[in-house]
Amino acid sequence: MKYAFLLYPHANVRYRQSLLMLAREELGMTLVALGRAAEVKSCEMGGAQFLTFDAPKLTQRDLRMLSQIASVYVMFTMEDAQMVPVEPEHPNYVGEDLPALLKYKGKTNEMFTDTMLTMALAQSAFMPVHDSQLIVCDPMAGRGTTLMLALRRGYHGVGIEIAKGDVKEACDYMTRYLEYHRIKHKRSESALTVRGKAGGRETKFIFSDTAEHFKDGDTRTLRLIQGDTRDAAALLKPQSVHLMVTDLPYGVQKGTAGKQDSIDGTVERALPGWLEVLKPGGALAMSFNTYVTKRAALARALEAAGFELCGTPAMEHWVEQAINRDVILARRPLRKES
């Protein structure tokens, strides 16, 4: 059977080509993870951009996973020269506006971040895991776009961010969103210790899509931690998250623990702790500015920390004058059988 997926348009023509390349890789990885490996092609029909592939009839489970692909607007089957819409099988857990409403300078395009989330899931051992069990961590969370995208899908989210202002803005935004939409929730605050000393502060939200689910304990959790990502192993439980998705700062330096450190230096020191909190088979998707961070150096640091690199093509693409972005994928190896 032939399938054609209509992509979201983008006003910037040059960036549109970057998104097309990423969308093709995102769809291809997902099909492989579903055991439906197929050649994904791009084409224009009626002035719109599509991705097409041939595969046996997709199951409800297949469509549930494919419905999460960030770049796809509408799915179709192509039969006898007619295009028949395919109903999506993965409704949003909360409003589609959750990741989009909070605007700030330097915010990464939500569609790109959502693409990384899909790629991490496809490269992990957890594609069949139910939404309510998946925990997504952004160890350099900023104002929490990655976490909001995870919550929209029905996953749990936990983020670590050193900047108090960013964490406060994310917490205030989440509170306003939940209250405005009258979503039943609880918010709590707690201090955290690292090696016997004050190491940060956590704000936790527990909420549900309906009041009935909240009453029954069918809830989702967002944890926003103000702390140093290099202390991830002390701030989070070992093997407690399924996926890690993060967008490295595009500048040269990143403030950590009250001082400036290079991006590469911060990441290299943080990676062992990131590995420790990932479950075996958990995957990391990390984007970076190639003008600041080199893929080869990042790959060496990941392998030195114990990650295994995923055999994916380079996804380098232009964003703007000072940013040429790439994505690297790695995972924590599964336990070896004794």
CSV table of C-alpha atoms in Angstrom, one decimal:
chain,number,residue,atom,x,y,z
A,1,MET,CA,0.0,0.0,0.0
A,2,LYS,CA,1.2,3.5,-0.8
A,3,TYR,CA,1.1,6.2,1.9
A,4,ALA,CA,1.5,10.0,1.4
A,5,PHE,CA,2.1,12.2,4.4
A,6,LEU,CA,1.4,15.9,4.0
A,7,LEU,CA,4.0,18.1,5.8
A,8,TYR,CA,3.4,21.3,7.7
A,9,PRO,CA,4.4,24.3,5.6
A,10,HIS,CA,7.1,26.8,6.8
A,11,ALA,CA,7.3,30.5,5.7
A,12,ASN,CA,11.1,30.5,5.5
A,13,VAL,CA,12.0,28.8,2.2
A,14,ARG,CA,15.6,28.0,3.2
A,15,TYR,CA,14.6,26.6,6.6
A,16,ARG,CA,11.8,24.6,4.9
A,17,GLN,CA,14.4,22.5,3.1
A,18,SER,CA,16.0,21.8,6.4
A,19,LEU,CA,12.7,20.7,7.9
A,20,LEU,CA,12.1,18.5,4.9
A,21,MET,CA,15.4,16.6,5.4
A,22,LEU,CA,14.7,16.2,9.1
A,23,ALA,CA,11.1,15.0,8.5
A,24,ARG,CA,12.4,12.4,6.1
A,25,GLU,CA,14.8,11.1,8.7
A,26,GLU,CA,12.2,11.2,11.5
A,27,LEU,CA,9.7,9.2,9.4
A,28,GLY,CA,12.4,6.7,8.3
A,29,MET,CA,13.6,6.1,11.8
A,30,THR,CA,10.1,5.6,13.1
A,31,LEU,CA,9.2,3.1,10.3
A,32,VAL,CA,12.4,1.1,11.1
A,33,ALA,CA,11.5,1.0,14.8
A,34,LEU,CA,8.1,-0.3,13.9
A,35,GLY,CA,9.6,-3.0,11.8
A,36,ARG,CA,8.2,-1.3,8.7
A,37,ALA,CA,11.5,-0.2,7.1
A,38,ALA,CA,10.7,1.5,3.8
A,39,GLU,CA,12.3,4.0,1.4
A,40,VAL,CA,10.9,7.4,2.2
A,41,LYS,CA,10.7,9.8,-0.7
A,42,SER,CA,9.7,13.5,-0.9
A,43,CYS,CA,7.6,15.0,-3.6
A,44,GLU,CA,5.3,17.9,-4.4
A,45,MET,CA,1.7,17.5,-5.2
A,46,GLY,CA,-0.6,20.4,-5.9
A,47,GLY,CA,2.2,22.7,-4.6
A,48,ALA,CA,2.3,21.0,-1.2
A,49,GLN,CA,5.2,18.9,0.2
A,50,PHE,CA,4.6,15.2,0.9
A,51,LEU,CA,6.6,12.3,2.1
A,52,THR,CA,5.7,9.0,0.5
A,53,PHE,CA,6.5,5.3,1.1
A,54,ASP,CA,5.2,1.8,0.3
A,55,ALA,CA,4.4,-0.6,3.1
A,56,PRO,CA,2.0,-3.4,4.1
A,57,LYS,CA,-1.2,-2.0,5.6
A,58,LEU,CA,-0.4,-0.1,8.8
A,59,THR,CA,-1.8,-1.4,12.0
A,60,GLN,CA,-3.5,0.8,14.7
A,61,ARG,CA,-0.3,0.5,16.7
A,62,ASP,CA,1.7,1.7,13.7
A,63,LEU,CA,-0.6,4.7,13.2
A,64,ARG,CA,-0.5,5.6,16.9
A,65,MET,CA,3.2,6.0,16.7
A,66,LEU,CA,3.2,7.7,13.3
A,67,SER,CA,0.6,10.1,14.4
A,68,GLN,CA,3.2,11.6,16.8
A,69,ILE,CA,5.6,12.6,14.0
A,70,ALA,CA,6.1,16.3,14.4
A,71,SER,CA,6.3,17.4,10.8
A,72,VAL,CA,3.2,15.5,9.5
A,73,TYR,CA,0.0,17.5,9.0
A,74,VAL,CA,-2.3,14.9,7.4
A,75,MET,CA,-1.7,11.2,6.6
A,76,PHE,CA,-3.2,9.7,3.4
A,77,THR,CA,-3.3,6.4,1.6
A,78,MET,CA,-3.1,6.5,-2.2
A,79,GLU,CA,-5.5,4.1,-3.9
A,80,ASP,CA,-6.4,4.1,-7.6
A,81,ALA,CA,-5.1,7.7,-8.0
A,82,GLN,CA,-7.2,8.9,-5.0
A,83,MET,CA,-5.9,10.1,-1.7
A,84,VAL,CA,-7.9,8.9,1.3
A,85,PRO,CA,-7.2,10.6,4.7
A,86,VAL,CA,-6.1,8.4,7.5
A,87,GLU,CA,-7.4,9.2,11.0
A,88,PRO,CA,-4.7,9.9,13.5
A,89,GLU,CA,-4.6,7.5,16.5
A,90,HIS,CA,-2.7,9.6,19.0
A,91,PRO,CA,-4.7,12.4,20.5
A,92,ASN,CA,-3.0,15.2,22.5
A,93,TYR,CA,-3.1,14.6,26.2
A,94,VAL,CA,-3.3,18.4,26.9
A,95,GLY,CA,-3.8,21.3,24.5
A,96,GLU,CA,-1.7,21.6,21.4
A,97,ASP,CA,-1.0,25.2,22.6
A,98,LEU,CA,1.0,24.1,25.7
A,99,PRO,CA,4.5,24.1,24.1
A,100,ALA,CA,3.7,27.0,21.8
A,101,LEU,CA,2.3,29.8,23.9
A,102,LEU,CA,5.4,30.6,25.9
A,103,LYS,CA,7.5,32.9,23.7
A,104,TYR,CA,11.1,34.1,24.4
A,105,LYS,CA,14.2,35.2,22.6
A,106,GLY,CA,16.3,32.2,21.4
A,107,LYS,CA,13.4,29.7,21.6
A,108,THR,CA,14.0,26.7,19.4
A,109,ASN,CA,11.3,25.9,16.9
A,110,GLU,CA,8.9,23.5,18.6
A,111,MET,CA,8.5,21.3,15.6
A,112,PHE,CA,12.3,20.7,15.5
A,113,THR,CA,12.3,19.8,19.2
A,114,ASP,CA,9.3,17.5,18.7
A,115,THR,CA,11.2,15.8,15.9
A,116,MET,CA,14.1,15.1,18.2
A,117,LEU,CA,11.7,13.6,20.7
A,118,THR,CA,10.4,11.2,18.1
A,119,MET,CA,13.9,10.3,17.0
A,120,ALA,CA,14.9,9.5,20.6
A,121,LEU,CA,11.9,7.3,21.0
A,122,ALA,CA,12.6,5.5,17.7
A,123,GLN,CA,16.2,4.8,18.7
A,124,SER,CA,15.3,3.6,22.2
A,125,ALA,CA,14.1,0.2,23.4
A,126,PHE,CA,10.8,1.7,24.5
A,127,MET,CA,8.7,2.3,21.4
A,128,PRO,CA,5.9,-0.1,22.7
A,129,VAL,CA,5.9,1.5,26.2
A,130,HIS,CA,2.5,3.2,27.0
A,131,ASP,CA,2.6,7.0,27.1
A,132,SER,CA,1.7,7.0,30.9
A,133,GLN,CA,5.0,5.2,31.6
A,134,LEU,CA,7.4,7.2,29.5
A,135,ILE,CA,9.6,9.8,31.3
A,136,VAL,CA,11.4,12.4,29.3
A,137,CYS,CA,14.3,14.4,30.7
A,138,ASP,CA,15.8,17.6,29.4
A,139,PRO,CA,19.1,18.0,31.3
A,140,MET,CA,19.6,21.6,30.0
A,141,ALA,CA,15.9,22.5,30.1
A,142,GLY,CA,15.9,26.3,29.7
A,143,ARG,CA,12.2,27.3,29.9
A,144,GLY,CA,11.0,23.8,29.3
A,145,THR,CA,9.9,23.5,25.6
A,146,THR,CA,11.0,19.9,25.4
A,147,LEU,CA,9.1,19.0,28.6
A,148,MET,CA,5.9,20.8,27.4
A,149,LEU,CA,6.0,18.7,24.2
A,150,ALA,CA,6.4,15.5,26.2
A,151,LEU,CA,3.4,16.5,28.4
A,152,ARG,CA,1.3,17.2,25.3
A,153,ARG,CA,1.9,13.6,24.2
A,154,GLY,CA,1.0,12.3,27.6
A,155,TYR,CA,4.5,11.5,28.8
A,156,HIS,CA,6.0,12.6,32.1
A,157,GLY,CA,8.7,15.4,32.1
A,158,VAL,CA,11.7,16.3,34.2
A,159,GLY,CA,14.1,19.1,33.5
A,160,ILE,CA,17.3,20.4,35.0
A,161,GLU,CA,18.2,24.1,34.5
A,162,ILE,CA,20.9,26.2,36.3
A,163,ALA,CA,19.2,29.6,35.6
A,164,LYS,CA,16.8,30.5,38.3
A,165,GLY,CA,15.0,33.0,36.1
A,166,ASP,CA,14.3,30.3,33.4
A,167,VAL,CA,13.0,27.8,35.9
A,168,LYS,CA,10.7,30.5,37.5
A,169,GLU,CA,9.3,31.5,34.1
A,170,ALA,CA,8.6,27.9,33.2
A,171,CYS,CA,6.9,27.2,36.6
A,172,ASP,CA,4.8,30.4,36.4
A,173,TYR,CA,3.8,29.6,32.8
A,174,MET,CA,2.7,26.0,33.7
A,175,THR,CA,0.7,27.3,36.7
A,176,ARG,CA,-1.1,29.9,34.5
A,177,TYR,CA,-1.8,27.4,31.8
A,178,LEU,CA,-3.3,24.8,34.2
A,179,GLU,CA,-5.4,27.4,36.0
A,180,TYR,CA,-6.6,29.1,32.8
A,181,HIS,CA,-7.7,25.7,31.3
A,182,ARG,CA,-9.1,24.6,34.7
A,183,ILE,CA,-7.0,21.5,34.7
A,184,LYS,CA,-7.1,19.7,38.1
A,185,HIS,CA,-3.5,19.8,39.5
A,186,LYS,CA,-1.3,20.0,42.5
A,187,ARG,CA,1.9,22.1,42.7
A,188,SER,CA,4.6,21.5,45.4
A,189,GLU,CA,8.1,22.9,46.2
A,190,SER,CA,11.0,21.2,47.8
A,191,ALA,CA,14.7,21.8,48.4
A,192,LEU,CA,17.3,19.3,47.1
A,193,THR,CA,20.6,18.3,48.5
A,194,VAL,CA,23.7,17.2,46.6
A,195,ARG,CA,26.5,15.4,48.5
A,196,GLY,CA,25.1,16.7,51.8
A,197,LYS,CA,24.8,20.4,50.6
A,198,ALA,CA,22.0,22.5,49.2
A,199,GLY,CA,22.0,21.6,45.5
A,200,GLY,CA,18.9,23.2,44.1
A,201,ARG,CA,15.1,23.4,44.3
A,202,GLU,CA,12.4,21.3,42.7
A,203,THR,CA,8.9,22.4,41.6
A,204,LYS,CA,6.6,19.5,40.9
A,205,PHE,CA,3.2,19.5,39.1
A,206,ILE,CA,0.9,16.6,39.2
A,207,PHE,CA,-2.1,16.9,36.9
A,208,SER,CA,-4.5,15.0,34.6
A,209,ASP,CA,-6.4,15.5,31.4
A,210,THR,CA,-9.8,15.1,33.2
A,211,ALA,CA,-11.0,15.5,36.8
A,212,GLU,CA,-12.1,11.9,36.8
A,213,HIS,CA,-8.6,10.6,35.9
A,214,PHE,CA,-7.1,12.9,38.5
A,215,LYS,CA,-9.4,11.4,41.2
A,216,ASP,CA,-8.5,7.9,40.0
A,217,GLY,CA,-4.7,8.6,40.2
A,218,ASP,CA,-4.2,8.5,36.4
A,219,THR,CA,-2.0,11.5,36.3
A,220,ARG,CA,1.1,13.0,34.7
A,221,THR,CA,4.0,14.7,36.4
A,222,LEU,CA,6.2,17.6,35.5
A,223,ARG,CA,9.4,18.2,37.6
A,224,LEU,CA,11.4,21.4,37.1
A,225,ILE,CA,14.7,21.3,38.9
A,226,GLN,CA,16.8,24.4,39.4
A,227,GLY,CA,20.3,22.9,39.7
A,228,ASP,CA,23.5,22.0,37.9
A,229,THR,CA,23.2,19.4,35.1
A,230,ARG,CA,26.6,18.0,36.1
A,231,ASP,CA,24.9,16.9,39.3
A,232,ALA,CA,22.1,15.0,37.4
A,233,ALA,CA,23.1,11.6,39.1
A,234,ALA,CA,22.5,13.2,42.5
A,235,LEU,CA,19.4,15.2,41.5
A,236,LEU,CA,17.6,12.2,39.9
A,237,LYS,CA,17.3,8.5,40.7
A,238,PRO,CA,19.5,6.1,38.8
A,239,GLN,CA,17.9,4.6,35.7
A,240,SER,CA,14.8,6.7,36.2
A,241,VAL,CA,14.2,8.2,32.7
A,242,HIS,CA,13.5,6.6,29.3
A,243,LEU,CA,14.5,9.4,27.0
A,244,MET,CA,16.8,12.5,27.1
A,245,VAL,CA,16.2,15.3,24.6
A,246,THR,CA,18.2,18.5,24.8
A,247,ASP,CA,19.2,21.5,22.7
A,248,LEU,CA,22.7,22.6,23.6
A,249,PRO,CA,23.1,26.4,24.0
A,250,TYR,CA,24.2,27.9,20.7
A,251,GLY,CA,26.7,30.3,22.3
A,252,VAL,CA,30.2,29.6,23.4
A,253,GLN,CA,29.7,29.6,27.1
A,254,LYS,CA,27.2,28.2,29.6
A,255,GLY,CA,26.9,29.4,33.2
A,256,THR,CA,27.2,26.5,35.6
A,257,ALA,CA,27.3,26.7,39.4
A,258,GLY,CA,28.0,30.4,39.4
A,259,LYS,CA,30.8,30.4,36.9
A,260,GLN,CA,31.3,30.2,33.2
A,261,ASP,CA,32.3,26.9,31.5
A,262,SER,CA,32.6,26.0,27.8
A,263,ILE,CA,29.6,24.2,26.3
A,264,ASP,CA,31.9,21.2,25.5
A,265,GLY,CA,33.3,21.2,29.0
A,266,THR,CA,29.9,21.3,30.6
A,267,VAL,CA,28.6,18.5,28.5
A,268,GLU,CA,31.7,16.3,28.9
A,269,ARG,CA,31.4,16.6,32.7
A,270,ALA,CA,27.7,16.0,32.7
A,271,LEU,CA,27.5,12.9,30.4
A,272,PRO,CA,28.5,10.3,33.0
A,273,GLY,CA,25.6,11.5,35.2
A,274,TRP,CA,23.2,11.6,32.2
A,275,LEU,CA,24.1,8.0,31.4
A,276,GLU,CA,23.4,7.0,35.0
A,277,VAL,CA,19.9,8.3,35.1
A,278,LEU,CA,18.9,6.8,31.7
A,279,LYS,CA,17.4,3.4,31.8
A,280,PRO,CA,19.3,0.6,29.8
A,281,GLY,CA,18.0,1.0,26.3
A,282,GLY,CA,17.2,4.7,26.9
A,283,ALA,CA,18.1,7.1,24.1
A,284,LEU,CA,19.6,10.6,24.1
A,285,ALA,CA,18.9,13.1,21.3
A,286,MET,CA,21.1,16.2,21.4
A,287,SER,CA,21.2,19.1,19.0
A,288,PHE,CA,24.2,21.5,18.8
A,289,ASN,CA,25.6,24.5,16.9
A,290,THR,CA,28.4,23.2,14.6
A,291,TYR,CA,30.1,26.6,14.8
A,292,VAL,CA,30.6,26.0,18.6
A,293,THR,CA,30.6,22.2,19.1
A,294,LYS,CA,32.1,19.6,16.7
A,295,ARG,CA,30.3,16.3,16.0
A,296,ALA,CA,33.5,14.3,16.3
A,297,ALA,CA,34.4,15.7,19.7
A,298,LEU,CA,30.9,15.2,20.9
A,299,ALA,CA,30.9,11.6,19.7
A,300,ARG,CA,34.2,10.8,21.5
A,301,ALA,CA,32.8,12.3,24.7
A,302,LEU,CA,29.6,10.2,24.5
A,303,GLU,CA,31.5,7.0,23.9
A,304,ALA,CA,34.0,7.8,26.7
A,305,ALA,CA,31.0,8.2,29.1
A,306,GLY,CA,29.6,4.8,28.1
A,307,PHE,CA,27.0,5.7,25.5
A,308,GLU,CA,26.7,3.8,22.2
A,309,LEU,CA,26.2,6.0,19.2
A,310,CYS,CA,23.2,5.3,17.0
A,311,GLY,CA,24.0,4.6,13.4
A,312,THR,CA,22.1,7.6,11.9
A,313,PRO,CA,23.2,10.0,9.1
A,314,ALA,CA,24.5,13.4,9.9
A,315,MET,CA,21.5,15.8,10.1
A,316,GLU,CA,23.4,19.1,9.8
A,317,HIS,CA,21.3,22.0,8.6
A,318,TRP,CA,21.3,25.8,8.4
A,319,VAL,CA,19.1,27.7,10.8
A,320,GLU,CA,20.4,31.3,10.6
A,321,GLN,CA,23.6,33.3,10.1
A,322,ALA,CA,25.3,32.3,13.4
A,323,ILE,CA,23.7,28.8,13.7
A,324,ASN,CA,24.4,25.7,11.7
A,325,ARG,CA,22.6,22.9,13.6
A,326,ASP,CA,23.2,19.2,13.8
A,327,VAL,CA,21.7,16.3,15.8
A,328,ILE,CA,23.5,13.4,17.4
A,329,LEU,CA,21.7,10.3,18.8
A,330,ALA,CA,23.1,7.9,21.4
A,331,ARG,CA,21.7,5.3,23.8
A,332,ARG,CA,22.6,3.5,27.0
A,333,PRO,CA,23.4,-0.1,26.1
A,334,LEU,CA,21.0,-2.8,27.2
A,335,ARG,CA,22.2,-5.1,29.9
A,336,LYS,CA,24.1,-8.0,28.6
A,337,GLU,CA,22.7,-11.5,29.3
A,338,SER,CA,24.8,-13.4,31.9
